[in-house]
PDB file of C-alpha atoms in Angstrom:
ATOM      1  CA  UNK A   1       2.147  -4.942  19.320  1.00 37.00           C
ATOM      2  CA  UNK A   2      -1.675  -5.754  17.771  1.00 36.00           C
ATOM      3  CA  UNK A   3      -2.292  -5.313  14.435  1.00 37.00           C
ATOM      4  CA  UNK A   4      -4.119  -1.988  14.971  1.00 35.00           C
ATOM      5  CA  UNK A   5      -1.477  -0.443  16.555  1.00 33.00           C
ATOM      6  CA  UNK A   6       1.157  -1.384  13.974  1.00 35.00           C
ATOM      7  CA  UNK A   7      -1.449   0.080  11.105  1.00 35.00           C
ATOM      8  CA  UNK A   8      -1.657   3.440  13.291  1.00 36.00           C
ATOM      9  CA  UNK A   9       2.322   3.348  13.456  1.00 37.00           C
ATOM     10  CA  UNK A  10       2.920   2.784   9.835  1.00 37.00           C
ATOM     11  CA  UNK A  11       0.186   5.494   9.126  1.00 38.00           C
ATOM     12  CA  UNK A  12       1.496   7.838  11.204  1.00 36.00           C
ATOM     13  CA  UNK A  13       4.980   7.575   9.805  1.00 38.00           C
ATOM     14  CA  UNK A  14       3.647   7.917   6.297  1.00 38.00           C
ATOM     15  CA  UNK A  15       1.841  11.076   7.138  1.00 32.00           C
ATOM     16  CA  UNK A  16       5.495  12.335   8.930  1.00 34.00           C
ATOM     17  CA  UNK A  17       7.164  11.330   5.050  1.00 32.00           C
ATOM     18  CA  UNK A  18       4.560  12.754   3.175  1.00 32.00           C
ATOM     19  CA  UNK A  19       4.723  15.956   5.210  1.00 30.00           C
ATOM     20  CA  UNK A  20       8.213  16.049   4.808  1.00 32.00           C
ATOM     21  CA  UNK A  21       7.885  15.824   1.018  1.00 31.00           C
ATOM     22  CA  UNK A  22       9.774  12.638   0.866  1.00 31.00           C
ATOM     23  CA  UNK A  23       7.125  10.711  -0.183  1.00 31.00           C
ATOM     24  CA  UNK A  24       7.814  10.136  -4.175  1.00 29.00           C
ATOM     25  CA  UNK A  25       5.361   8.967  -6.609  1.00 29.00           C
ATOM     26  CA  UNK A  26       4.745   5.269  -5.359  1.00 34.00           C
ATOM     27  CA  UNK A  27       3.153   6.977  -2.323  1.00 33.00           C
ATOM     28  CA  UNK A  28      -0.123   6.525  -3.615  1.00 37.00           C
ATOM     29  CA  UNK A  29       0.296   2.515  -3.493  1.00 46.00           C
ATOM     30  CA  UNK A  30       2.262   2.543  -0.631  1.00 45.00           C
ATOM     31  CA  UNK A  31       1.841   3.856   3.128  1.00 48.00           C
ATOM     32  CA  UNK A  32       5.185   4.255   3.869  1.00 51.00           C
ATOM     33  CA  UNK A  33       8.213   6.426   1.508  1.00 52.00           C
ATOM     34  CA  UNK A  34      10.260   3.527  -1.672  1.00 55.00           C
ATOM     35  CA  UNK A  35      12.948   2.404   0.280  1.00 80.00           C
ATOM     36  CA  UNK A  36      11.459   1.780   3.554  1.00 81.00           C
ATOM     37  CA  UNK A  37      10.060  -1.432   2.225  1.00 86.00           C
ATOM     38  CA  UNK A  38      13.571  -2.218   1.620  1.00 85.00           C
ATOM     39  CA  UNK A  39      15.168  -1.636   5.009  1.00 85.00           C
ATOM     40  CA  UNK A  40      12.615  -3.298   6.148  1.00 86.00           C
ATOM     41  CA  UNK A  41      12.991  -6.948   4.291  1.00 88.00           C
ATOM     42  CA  UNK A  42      17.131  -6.170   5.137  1.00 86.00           C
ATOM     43  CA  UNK A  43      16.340  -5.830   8.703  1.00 84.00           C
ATOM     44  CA  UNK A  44      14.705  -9.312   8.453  1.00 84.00           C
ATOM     45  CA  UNK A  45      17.389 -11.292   6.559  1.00 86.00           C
ATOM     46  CA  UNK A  46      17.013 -10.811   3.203  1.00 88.00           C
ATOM     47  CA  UNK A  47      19.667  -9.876   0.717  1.00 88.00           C
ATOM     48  CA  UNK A  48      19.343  -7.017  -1.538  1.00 87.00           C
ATOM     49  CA  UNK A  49      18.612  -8.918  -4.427  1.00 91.00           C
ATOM     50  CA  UNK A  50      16.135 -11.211  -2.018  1.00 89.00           C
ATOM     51  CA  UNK A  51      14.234  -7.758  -1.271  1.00 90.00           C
ATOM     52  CA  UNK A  52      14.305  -6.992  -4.638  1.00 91.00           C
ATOM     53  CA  UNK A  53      12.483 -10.354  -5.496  1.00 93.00           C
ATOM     54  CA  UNK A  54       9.579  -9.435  -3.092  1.00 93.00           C
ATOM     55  CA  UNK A  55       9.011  -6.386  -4.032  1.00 94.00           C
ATOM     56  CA  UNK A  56       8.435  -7.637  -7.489  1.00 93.00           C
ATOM     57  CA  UNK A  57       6.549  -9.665  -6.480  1.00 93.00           C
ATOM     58  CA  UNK A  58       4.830  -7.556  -4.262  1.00 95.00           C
ATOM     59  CA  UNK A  59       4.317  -5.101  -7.643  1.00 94.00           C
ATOM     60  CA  UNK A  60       2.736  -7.973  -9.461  1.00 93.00           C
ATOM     61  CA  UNK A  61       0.047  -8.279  -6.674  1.00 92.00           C
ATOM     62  CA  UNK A  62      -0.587  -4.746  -6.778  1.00 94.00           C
ATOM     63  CA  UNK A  63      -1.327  -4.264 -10.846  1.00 92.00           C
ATOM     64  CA  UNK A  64      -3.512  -7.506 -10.616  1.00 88.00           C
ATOM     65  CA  UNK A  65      -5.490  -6.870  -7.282  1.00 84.00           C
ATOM     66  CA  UNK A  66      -5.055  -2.933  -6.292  1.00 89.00           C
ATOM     67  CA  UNK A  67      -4.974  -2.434  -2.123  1.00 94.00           C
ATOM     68  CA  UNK A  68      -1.991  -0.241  -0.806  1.00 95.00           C
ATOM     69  CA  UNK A  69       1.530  -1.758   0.335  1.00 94.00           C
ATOM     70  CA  UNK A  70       1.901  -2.079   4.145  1.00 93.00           C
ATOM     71  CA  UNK A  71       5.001  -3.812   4.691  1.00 91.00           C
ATOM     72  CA  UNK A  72       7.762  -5.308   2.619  1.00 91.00           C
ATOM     73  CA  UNK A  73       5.584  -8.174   2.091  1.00 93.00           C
ATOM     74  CA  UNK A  74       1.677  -7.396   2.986  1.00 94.00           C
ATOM     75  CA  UNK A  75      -0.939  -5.299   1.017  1.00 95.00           C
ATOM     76  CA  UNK A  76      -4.335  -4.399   2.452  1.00 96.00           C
ATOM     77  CA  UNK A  77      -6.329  -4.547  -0.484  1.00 95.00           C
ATOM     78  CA  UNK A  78      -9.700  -1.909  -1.082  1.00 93.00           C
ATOM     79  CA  UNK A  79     -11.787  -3.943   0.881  1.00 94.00           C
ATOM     80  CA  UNK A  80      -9.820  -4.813   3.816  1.00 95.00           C
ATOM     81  CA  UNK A  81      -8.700  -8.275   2.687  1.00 96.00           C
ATOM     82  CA  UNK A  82      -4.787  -8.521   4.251  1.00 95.00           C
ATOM     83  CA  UNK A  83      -2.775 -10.182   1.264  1.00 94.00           C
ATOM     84  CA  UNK A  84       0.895 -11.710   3.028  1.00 94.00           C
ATOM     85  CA  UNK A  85       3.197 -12.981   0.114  1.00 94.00           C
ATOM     86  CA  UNK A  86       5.954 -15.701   1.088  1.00 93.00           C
ATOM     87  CA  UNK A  87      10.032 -14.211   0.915  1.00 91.00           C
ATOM     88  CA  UNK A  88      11.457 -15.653  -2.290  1.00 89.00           C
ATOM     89  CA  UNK A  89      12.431 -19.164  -1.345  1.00 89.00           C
ATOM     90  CA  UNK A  90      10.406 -19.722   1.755  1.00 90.00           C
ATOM     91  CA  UNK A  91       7.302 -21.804   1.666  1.00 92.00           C
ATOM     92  CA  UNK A  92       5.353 -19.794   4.635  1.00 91.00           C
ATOM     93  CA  UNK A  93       4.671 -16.058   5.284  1.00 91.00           C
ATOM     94  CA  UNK A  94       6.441 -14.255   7.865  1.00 88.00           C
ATOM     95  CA  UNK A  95       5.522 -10.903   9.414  1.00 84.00           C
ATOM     96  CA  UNK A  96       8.208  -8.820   8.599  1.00 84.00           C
ATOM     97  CA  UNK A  97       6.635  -5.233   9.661  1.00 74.00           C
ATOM     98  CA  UNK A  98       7.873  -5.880  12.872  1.00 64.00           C
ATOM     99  CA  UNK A  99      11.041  -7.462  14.330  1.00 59.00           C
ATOM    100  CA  UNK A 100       9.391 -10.854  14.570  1.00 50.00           C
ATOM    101  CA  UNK A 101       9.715 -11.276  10.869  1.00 47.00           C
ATOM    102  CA  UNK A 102      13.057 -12.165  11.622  1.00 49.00           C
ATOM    103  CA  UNK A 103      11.912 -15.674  13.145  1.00 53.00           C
ATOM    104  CA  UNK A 104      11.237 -18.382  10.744  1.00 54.00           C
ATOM    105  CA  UNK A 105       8.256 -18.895   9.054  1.00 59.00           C
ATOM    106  CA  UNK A 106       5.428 -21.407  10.055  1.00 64.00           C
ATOM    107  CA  UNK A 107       2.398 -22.959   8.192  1.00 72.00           C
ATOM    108  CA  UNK A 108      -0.870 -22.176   9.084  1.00 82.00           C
ATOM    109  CA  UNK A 109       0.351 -18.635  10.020  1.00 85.00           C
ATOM    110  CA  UNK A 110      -3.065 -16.923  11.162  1.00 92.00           C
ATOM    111  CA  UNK A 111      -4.228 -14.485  13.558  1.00 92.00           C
ATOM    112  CA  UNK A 112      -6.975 -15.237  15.618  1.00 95.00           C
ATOM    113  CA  UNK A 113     -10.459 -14.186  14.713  1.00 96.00           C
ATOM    114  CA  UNK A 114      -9.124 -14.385  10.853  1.00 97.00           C
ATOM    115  CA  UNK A 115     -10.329 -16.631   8.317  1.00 97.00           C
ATOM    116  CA  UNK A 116      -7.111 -17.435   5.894  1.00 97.00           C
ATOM    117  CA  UNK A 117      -6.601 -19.265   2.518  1.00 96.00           C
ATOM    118  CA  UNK A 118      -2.863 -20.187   1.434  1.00 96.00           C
ATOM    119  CA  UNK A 119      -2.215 -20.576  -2.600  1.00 94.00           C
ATOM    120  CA  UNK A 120      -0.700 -23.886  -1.674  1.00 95.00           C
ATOM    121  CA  UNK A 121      -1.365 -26.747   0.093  1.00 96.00           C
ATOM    122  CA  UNK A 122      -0.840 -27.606   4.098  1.00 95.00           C
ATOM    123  CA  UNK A 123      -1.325 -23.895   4.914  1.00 94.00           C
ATOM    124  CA  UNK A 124       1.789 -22.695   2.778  1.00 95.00           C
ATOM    125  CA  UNK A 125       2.037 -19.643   0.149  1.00 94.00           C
ATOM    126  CA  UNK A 126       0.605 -16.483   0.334  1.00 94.00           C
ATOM    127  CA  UNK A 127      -1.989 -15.773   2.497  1.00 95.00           C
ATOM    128  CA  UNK A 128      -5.471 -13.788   1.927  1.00 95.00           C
ATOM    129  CA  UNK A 129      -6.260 -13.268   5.601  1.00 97.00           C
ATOM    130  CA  UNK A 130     -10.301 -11.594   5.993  1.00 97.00           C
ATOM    131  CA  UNK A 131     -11.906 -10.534   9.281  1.00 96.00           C
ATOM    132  CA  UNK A 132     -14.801  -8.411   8.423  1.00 96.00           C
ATOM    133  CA  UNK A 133     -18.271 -10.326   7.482  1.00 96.00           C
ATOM    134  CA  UNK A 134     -18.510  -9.331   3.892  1.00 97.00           C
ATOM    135  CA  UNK A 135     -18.234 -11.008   0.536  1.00 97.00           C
ATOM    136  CA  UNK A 136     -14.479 -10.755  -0.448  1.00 97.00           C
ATOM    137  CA  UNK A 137     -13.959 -10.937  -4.044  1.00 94.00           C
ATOM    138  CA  UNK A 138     -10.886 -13.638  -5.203  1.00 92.00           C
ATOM    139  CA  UNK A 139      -9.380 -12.485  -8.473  1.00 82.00           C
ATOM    140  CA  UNK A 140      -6.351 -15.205  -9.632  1.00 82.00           C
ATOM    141  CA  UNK A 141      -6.637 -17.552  -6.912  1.00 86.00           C
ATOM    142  CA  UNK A 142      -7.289 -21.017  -8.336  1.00 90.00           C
ATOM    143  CA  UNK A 143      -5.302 -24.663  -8.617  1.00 95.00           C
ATOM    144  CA  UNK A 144      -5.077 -26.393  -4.726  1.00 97.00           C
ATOM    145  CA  UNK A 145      -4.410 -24.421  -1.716  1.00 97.00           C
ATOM    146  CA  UNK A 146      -5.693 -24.665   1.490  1.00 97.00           C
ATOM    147  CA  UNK A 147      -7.347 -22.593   4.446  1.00 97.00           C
ATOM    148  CA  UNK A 148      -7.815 -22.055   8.304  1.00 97.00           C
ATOM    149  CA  UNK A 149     -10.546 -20.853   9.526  1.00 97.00           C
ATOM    150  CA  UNK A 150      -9.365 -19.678  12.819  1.00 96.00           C
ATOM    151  CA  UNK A 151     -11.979 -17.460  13.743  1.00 96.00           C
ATOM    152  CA  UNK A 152     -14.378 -17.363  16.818  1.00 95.00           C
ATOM    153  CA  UNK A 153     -15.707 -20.838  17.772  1.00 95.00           C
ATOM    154  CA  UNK A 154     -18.854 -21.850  16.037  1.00 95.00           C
ATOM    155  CA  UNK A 155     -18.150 -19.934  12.867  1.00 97.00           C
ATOM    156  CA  UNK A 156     -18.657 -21.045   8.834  1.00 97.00           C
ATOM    157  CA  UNK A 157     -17.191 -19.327   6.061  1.00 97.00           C
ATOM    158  CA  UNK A 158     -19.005 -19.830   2.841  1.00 98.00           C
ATOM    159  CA  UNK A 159     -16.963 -20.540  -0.460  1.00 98.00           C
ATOM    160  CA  UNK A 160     -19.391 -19.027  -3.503  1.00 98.00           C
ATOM    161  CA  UNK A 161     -19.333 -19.610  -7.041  1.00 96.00           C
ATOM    162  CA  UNK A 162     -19.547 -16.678 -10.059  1.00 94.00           C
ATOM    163  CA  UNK A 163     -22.940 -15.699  -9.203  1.00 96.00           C
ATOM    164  CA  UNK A 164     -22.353 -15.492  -5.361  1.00 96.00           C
ATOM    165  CA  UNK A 165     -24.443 -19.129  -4.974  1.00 97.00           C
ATOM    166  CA  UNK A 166     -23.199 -20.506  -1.810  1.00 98.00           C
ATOM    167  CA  UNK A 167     -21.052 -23.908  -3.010  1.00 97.00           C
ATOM    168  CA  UNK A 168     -19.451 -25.049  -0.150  1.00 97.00           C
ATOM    169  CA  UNK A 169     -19.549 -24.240   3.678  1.00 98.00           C
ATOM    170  CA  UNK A 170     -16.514 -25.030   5.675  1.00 97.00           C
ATOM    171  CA  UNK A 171     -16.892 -26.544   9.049  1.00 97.00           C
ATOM    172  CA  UNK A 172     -16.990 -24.660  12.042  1.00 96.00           C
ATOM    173  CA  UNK A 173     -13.864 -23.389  13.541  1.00 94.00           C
ATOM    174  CA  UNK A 174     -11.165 -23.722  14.827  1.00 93.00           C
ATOM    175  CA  UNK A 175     -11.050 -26.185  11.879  1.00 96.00           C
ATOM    176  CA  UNK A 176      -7.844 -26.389   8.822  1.00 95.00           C
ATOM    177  CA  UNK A 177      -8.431 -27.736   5.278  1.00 96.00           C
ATOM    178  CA  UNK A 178      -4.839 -28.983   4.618  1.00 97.00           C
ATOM    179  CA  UNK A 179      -6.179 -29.340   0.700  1.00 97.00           C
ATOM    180  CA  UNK A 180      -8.812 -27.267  -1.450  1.00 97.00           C
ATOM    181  CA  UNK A 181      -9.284 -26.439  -5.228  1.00 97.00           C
ATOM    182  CA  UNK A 182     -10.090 -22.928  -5.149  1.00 96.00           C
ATOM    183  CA  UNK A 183     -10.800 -22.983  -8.660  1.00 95.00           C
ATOM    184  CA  UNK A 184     -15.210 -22.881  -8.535  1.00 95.00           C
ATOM    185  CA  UNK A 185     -14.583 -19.875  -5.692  1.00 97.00           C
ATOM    186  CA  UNK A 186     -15.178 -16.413  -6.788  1.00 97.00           C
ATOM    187  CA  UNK A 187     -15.909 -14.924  -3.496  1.00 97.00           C
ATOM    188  CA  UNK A 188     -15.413 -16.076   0.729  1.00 97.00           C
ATOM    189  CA  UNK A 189     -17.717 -15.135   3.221  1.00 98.00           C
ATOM    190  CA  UNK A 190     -16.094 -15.965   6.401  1.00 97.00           C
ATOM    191  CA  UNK A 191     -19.008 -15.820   8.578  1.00 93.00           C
TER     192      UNK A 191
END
């Protein structure tokens, strides 16, 4: 199923939940009723206390960086930026919206067209995956990580420091950085 057709099927089962009235006060984070998120990360594997985990972890993304929650373990934040975090005790995302996220998890995990950064090295950690060309803001997202920019052939991201200088531009992709401090970066450009 694409990605846009798995948005318009979570979005049109939130507007079912919220119609219902089942849709409690987290709705406004969320796109989908507390407790879906849950099934969900059971349906993949996870123990109740391992879905527990990542939705903490999920709620610790959300009070730093805003966005709404998608799936047990991906936020869209405010300005379209996808945000995947790892399942406690895994070292690569998994896409656990659909029933591939019970398959295991494998580094440099990104979409096609996407340009993605990892908050560790080798293409591991969570993942900020961007599409649109736009400056995307990074808020907490420093030490060494890597990226892939796995976008359309030909195409540079730019890496720019506090005052949106231009510091570094990554070579053209299909091209993986297995080591980068992200520290200097304050906002990507992946175009």
């Amino acid at each position: 199923m694409s990605r846009l057709k798995r948005y318009a099927s979570l979005a049109a089962a939130a507007v079912a939940l919220l119609t219902a009235g089942l849709a409690g006060p987290a709705a406004a984070q969320t796109t989908q009723a507390p407790g879906v998120f849950e099934v969900q990360a059971r349906a993949a594997g996870l123990s109740s206390a391992g879905a527990d985990a990542l939705q903490a972890k999920v709620d610790r993304y959300l009070a730093r960086h805003g966005g709404r929650q998608v799936a047990a373990n991906e936020i869209v934040r405010a300005d379209g930026a996808t945000l995947t975090v790892t399942v406690p005790g895994e070292k690569s995302v998994r896409d656990l919206s659909t029933t591939a996220g019970t398959r295991a998890a494998t580094q440099w995990e990104c979409d096609y067209g996407y340009f993605c950064m990892y908050r560790q090295q080798l293409g591991l950690g969570d993942r900020l995956a961007f599409y649109h060309c736009q400056d995307y803001a990074l808020q907490y997202w420093t030490g060494y990580g890597s990226y892939y920019n796995h976008q359309t052939p030909g195409t540079r991201a730019l890496f720019k420091g506090q005052n949106r200088n231009v510091i570094f531009t990554t070579p053209e992709a299909t091209y993986s950085e297995p080591s980068y401090d992200w520290t200097h970066v304050w906002f990507v450009r992946p175009c």
